[in-house]
Tab-separated table of C-alpha atoms in Angstrom:
chain	number	residue	atom	x	y	z
B	1	MET	CA	-28.931	218.342	102.569
B	2	LYS	CA	-32.021	216.597	101.224
B	3	TYR	CA	-35.030	218.786	100.446
B	4	ILE	CA	-38.147	219.088	98.272
B	5	HIS	CA	-39.508	222.381	96.949
B	6	PHE	CA	-43.337	222.549	96.896
B	7	ILE	CA	-45.614	224.835	94.884
B	8	PRO	CA	-49.378	224.243	95.264
B	9	TYR	CA	-51.512	225.206	92.277
B	10	VAL	CA	-55.221	225.906	91.724
B	11	ASN	CA	-55.312	228.389	88.841
B	12	ARG	CA	-53.274	231.117	87.102
B	13	PRO	CA	-50.753	229.079	85.078
B	14	ASP	CA	-49.257	232.378	83.897
B	15	LEU	CA	-48.232	233.281	87.454
B	16	THR	CA	-47.012	229.744	88.075
B	17	ILE	CA	-44.690	230.127	85.097
B	18	LEU	CA	-43.316	233.355	86.598
B	19	ALA	CA	-42.849	231.599	89.934
B	20	LEU	CA	-40.954	228.723	88.339
B	21	ASN	CA	-38.784	230.992	86.226
B	22	SER	CA	-37.729	232.836	89.372
B	23	ILE	CA	-36.341	229.693	91.100
B	24	PRO	CA	-34.484	227.707	88.368
B	25	ASN	CA	-31.971	226.294	90.844
B	26	LEU	CA	-34.801	224.487	92.656
B	27	TRP	CA	-36.377	222.852	89.576
B	28	GLU	CA	-34.754	219.469	90.042
B	29	ASN	CA	-36.299	219.211	93.507
B	30	THR	CA	-39.623	220.920	92.723
B	31	LEU	CA	-42.995	219.223	93.157
B	32	LEU	CA	-46.046	221.100	91.893
B	33	VAL	CA	-49.271	220.001	93.588
B	34	ASP	CA	-52.083	220.329	91.044
B	35	ASN	CA	-55.291	221.154	92.950
B	36	SER	CA	-57.011	222.667	89.925
B	37	ASP	CA	-60.546	221.843	88.848
B	38	ASN	CA	-59.465	220.092	85.668
B	39	GLY	CA	-56.048	218.714	86.615
B	40	ASN	CA	-54.308	219.961	83.480
B	41	LEU	CA	-51.420	221.951	84.959
B	42	ALA	CA	-48.788	219.879	83.139
B	43	GLU	CA	-50.447	220.636	79.798
B	44	GLU	CA	-50.844	224.330	80.685
B	45	ILE	CA	-47.198	224.960	81.507
B	46	GLY	CA	-45.467	222.152	79.614
B	47	PRO	CA	-44.847	224.111	76.394
B	48	HIS	CA	-42.923	226.728	78.385
B	49	PHE	CA	-40.376	224.376	79.963
B	50	ASP	CA	-38.017	221.529	79.316
B	51	PHE	CA	-39.314	219.814	82.429
B	52	GLY	CA	-36.910	219.616	85.331
B	53	PHE	CA	-39.645	219.385	87.931
B	54	THR	CA	-42.572	217.118	88.834
B	55	VAL	CA	-46.310	217.772	88.637
B	56	VAL	CA	-48.457	215.630	90.948
B	57	ARG	CA	-52.247	215.467	90.820
B	58	PRO	CA	-53.824	214.284	94.098
B	59	PRO	CA	-56.780	211.854	93.817
B	60	VAL	CA	-59.023	214.824	94.675
B	61	PRO	CA	-58.243	218.556	94.891
B	62	LEU	CA	-56.976	219.363	98.375
B	63	THR	CA	-57.778	222.295	100.633
B	64	THR	CA	-54.913	224.533	101.679
B	65	ALA	CA	-54.448	222.754	105.012
B	66	GLN	CA	-54.657	219.319	103.380
B	67	THR	CA	-52.000	220.372	100.885
B	68	TYR	CA	-49.668	221.500	103.677
B	69	ASN	CA	-50.268	218.274	105.570
B	70	TRP	CA	-49.520	216.217	102.475
B	71	MET	CA	-46.255	218.155	102.111
B	72	ARG	CA	-45.480	217.418	105.750
B	73	PHE	CA	-46.217	213.726	105.261
B	74	ILE	CA	-43.941	213.529	102.203
B	75	ALA	CA	-41.144	215.391	104.010
B	76	ILE	CA	-41.217	212.979	106.951
B	77	ASP	CA	-41.804	209.867	104.836
B	78	GLN	CA	-38.909	210.664	102.491
B	79	LYS	CA	-36.654	211.661	105.391
B	80	THR	CA	-35.831	215.098	104.013
B	81	ASP	CA	-33.781	217.511	106.079
B	82	PHE	CA	-36.176	220.304	105.199
B	83	ILE	CA	-38.696	221.421	102.603
B	84	THR	CA	-38.975	224.717	100.779
B	85	PHE	CA	-42.272	226.233	99.732
B	86	MET	CA	-43.735	229.084	97.732
B	87	HIS	CA	-47.134	230.380	96.662
B	88	ASN	CA	-47.772	229.998	92.955
B	89	ASP	CA	-48.385	233.761	92.706
B	90	CYS	CA	-45.005	234.523	94.268
B	91	GLU	CA	-42.073	235.664	92.163
B	92	VAL	CA	-38.610	235.795	93.694
B	93	ILE	CA	-37.130	239.064	92.480
B	94	THR	CA	-33.758	238.858	94.228
B	95	LYS	CA	-31.087	237.540	91.887
B	96	ASP	CA	-30.116	234.019	92.947
B	97	GLY	CA	-32.772	234.199	95.667
B	98	ASP	CA	-33.458	230.478	95.378
B	99	ASN	CA	-29.890	229.625	96.321
B	100	LEU	CA	-29.948	232.239	99.066
B	101	LEU	CA	-32.933	230.500	100.666
B	102	LEU	CA	-31.220	227.112	100.399
B	103	ASP	CA	-28.076	228.505	101.994
B	104	ALA	CA	-30.093	230.157	104.777
B	105	ALA	CA	-32.006	226.936	105.455
B	106	ALA	CA	-28.903	224.758	105.476
B	107	SER	CA	-27.061	227.161	107.773
B	108	SER	CA	-29.958	227.893	110.138
B	109	PHE	CA	-31.230	224.340	110.475
B	110	SER	CA	-27.761	222.964	111.246
B	111	ASP	CA	-27.080	225.622	113.906
B	112	GLU	CA	-27.105	223.687	117.170
B	113	THR	CA	-27.033	226.864	119.284
B	114	GLN	CA	-30.518	227.889	118.162
B	115	LYS	CA	-33.702	225.896	117.616
B	116	ILE	CA	-34.537	227.365	114.198
B	117	GLY	CA	-37.292	225.516	112.356
B	118	TRP	CA	-38.691	228.002	109.842
B	119	VAL	CA	-36.917	230.575	107.661
B	120	HIS	CA	-38.673	232.942	105.282
B	121	GLN	CA	-38.055	235.803	102.876
B	122	ASP	CA	-37.270	239.319	103.989
B	123	ALA	CA	-40.735	240.614	104.911
B	124	ASN	CA	-42.777	241.205	108.024
B	125	GLU	CA	-45.817	239.402	106.642
B	126	ASN	CA	-46.503	236.313	104.511
B	127	GLU	CA	-44.060	234.132	106.385
B	128	ASP	CA	-44.960	231.230	104.090
B	129	LEU	CA	-44.773	233.146	100.784
B	130	PHE	CA	-41.285	231.773	100.072
B	131	CYS	CA	-39.828	229.830	102.935
B	132	ALA	CA	-38.256	226.666	104.312
B	133	TYR	CA	-39.414	224.340	107.088
B	134	LYS	CA	-37.148	221.976	108.981
B	135	THR	CA	-38.597	218.473	108.830
B	136	GLU	CA	-37.723	217.833	112.467
B	137	MET	CA	-39.867	220.823	113.407
B	138	LEU	CA	-42.775	219.631	111.258
B	139	ALA	CA	-42.672	216.239	112.962
B	140	ASP	CA	-42.594	217.879	116.384
B	141	VAL	CA	-45.328	220.490	115.883
B	142	GLY	CA	-47.751	218.219	114.004
B	143	ASP	CA	-50.333	218.778	111.286
B	144	TRP	CA	-51.663	222.112	110.151
B	145	ASP	CA	-55.137	222.486	111.661
B	146	TRP	CA	-57.332	221.183	108.836
B	147	LEU	CA	-60.530	221.432	110.911
B	148	CYS	CA	-60.247	225.016	112.187
B	149	CYS	CA	-58.180	226.477	109.350
B	150	PRO	CA	-58.873	224.696	106.044
B	151	PHE	CA	-58.049	227.869	104.093
B	152	TYR	CA	-57.444	230.891	106.315
B	153	PHE	CA	-55.239	231.630	109.325
B	154	LEU	CA	-53.488	228.244	109.148
B	155	ASP	CA	-50.134	230.029	108.895
B	156	ILE	CA	-50.899	232.128	111.983
B	157	ASP	CA	-52.089	229.085	113.899
B	158	TYR	CA	-49.009	227.082	112.922
B	159	MET	CA	-46.683	229.949	113.775
B	160	LYS	CA	-48.147	230.118	117.284
B	161	ARG	CA	-47.717	226.377	117.752
B	162	VAL	CA	-44.174	226.466	116.373
B	163	ARG	CA	-43.198	229.091	118.945
B	164	ARG	CA	-45.097	227.321	121.722
B	165	ASN	CA	-42.991	224.236	121.028
B	166	GLY	CA	-39.809	226.237	121.464
B	167	TRP	CA	-38.863	226.672	117.805
B	168	THR	CA	-37.599	229.934	116.297
B	169	ILE	CA	-38.847	231.525	113.076
B	170	GLN	CA	-36.097	233.427	111.296
B	171	ARG	CA	-36.279	236.161	108.726
B	172	THR	CA	-33.747	235.932	105.901
B	173	PRO	CA	-32.413	239.369	104.918
B	174	GLY	CA	-31.782	239.971	101.252
B	175	ILE	CA	-34.476	237.751	99.714
B	176	MET	CA	-37.278	239.844	98.243
B	177	CYS	CA	-40.418	238.537	96.555
B	178	LYS	CA	-43.292	239.982	94.572
B	179	HIS	CA	-46.753	238.772	95.584
B	180	HIS	CA	-48.784	239.216	92.416
B	181	SER	CA	-52.318	240.665	92.486
B	182	ASP	CA	-51.559	241.910	96.010
B	183	ALA	CA	-52.072	238.300	97.148
B	184	SER	CA	-55.092	235.983	96.854
B	185	SER	CA	-54.634	235.564	93.093
B	186	THR	CA	-56.477	232.230	93.209
B	187	ILE	CA	-59.619	233.843	94.603
B	188	LYS	CA	-59.405	236.985	92.479
B	189	SER	CA	-59.228	234.844	89.337
B	190	SER	CA	-62.467	232.951	90.015
B	191	LYS	CA	-65.946	234.467	90.334
B	192	LEU	CA	-67.186	231.426	92.247
B	193	ARG	CA	-64.289	231.476	94.710
B	194	GLY	CA	-64.760	235.215	95.109
B	195	LEU	CA	-68.405	234.615	96.006
B	196	ILE	CA	-67.667	231.818	98.473
B	197	ASN	CA	-64.549	233.290	100.037
B	198	PRO	CA	-66.121	235.831	102.467
B	199	TYR	CA	-68.024	233.031	104.182
B	200	TYR	CA	-64.922	230.876	104.632
B	201	PHE	CA	-63.024	233.898	105.897
B	202	SER	CA	-65.693	234.827	108.439
B	203	VAL	CA	-66.004	231.294	109.810
B	204	SER	CA	-62.224	230.849	109.956
B	205	ASP	CA	-61.832	234.181	111.749
B	206	ASN	CA	-64.345	233.115	114.394
B	207	LEU	CA	-62.765	229.694	114.820
B	208	ILE	CA	-59.202	230.964	115.202
B	209	ASN	CA	-60.383	233.425	117.849
B	210	ILE	CA	-62.233	230.699	119.739
B	211	LYS	CA	-59.229	228.417	119.536
B	212	TRP	CA	-56.612	230.872	120.813
B	213	ASN	CA	-58.534	233.469	122.811
B	214	LYS	CA	-60.898	231.085	124.597
B	215	LEU	CA	-59.138	227.717	124.502
B	216	GLY	CA	-55.474	228.700	124.630
B	217	GLY	CA	-54.810	227.137	121.246
B	218	ASP	CA	-55.881	223.656	122.298
B	219	TRP	CA	-59.116	222.067	121.069
B	220	SER	CA	-58.811	219.359	123.740
B	221	ASN	CA	-59.986	221.986	126.255
B	222	LEU	CA	-63.509	221.550	124.871
């Protein structure tokens, strides 16, 4: 099956190196999206690897939702069967966990008895920490909500829309990951982002509640 593995990056090259070292079987299909301030990810991590993956720098740094939507566009444009994804502060700690995710995606997405469109690691939270999305599902559900959820709650919003469209999200037993810094490593590693973040969070929290609690998840009700 044809797939691309995406890792978005803003900062913490040290954690990105850990992430990459934990998924060597995906390197050949890995695309790192460099959303850093200075665009020097390749130089930061290059000395640590004999490159088997690709680093792409967008024309401008993208928000979280824009990054996801660019991934979606590439998946559909390149006619992949699915894409895999991980946070750059995620480390797969299960031996051969990268192949386990590929096997789970290939098996689940080809199962015609169930409409499975999203598989993720063995956890109750962080469904996008290390996961796979079926391209057919991405085309059906549409873009991540870049207006309401540029940074926060976009996974929750998308999950609701995925289920509303009749797709199933499946947990994959046996794949465990470590989320470094107890998550939000990007924000915790930047004083400026730490200062700005509470305001984004508050606005996003209000918007997601308006969207789903007052409008039933559909902005067209306005």
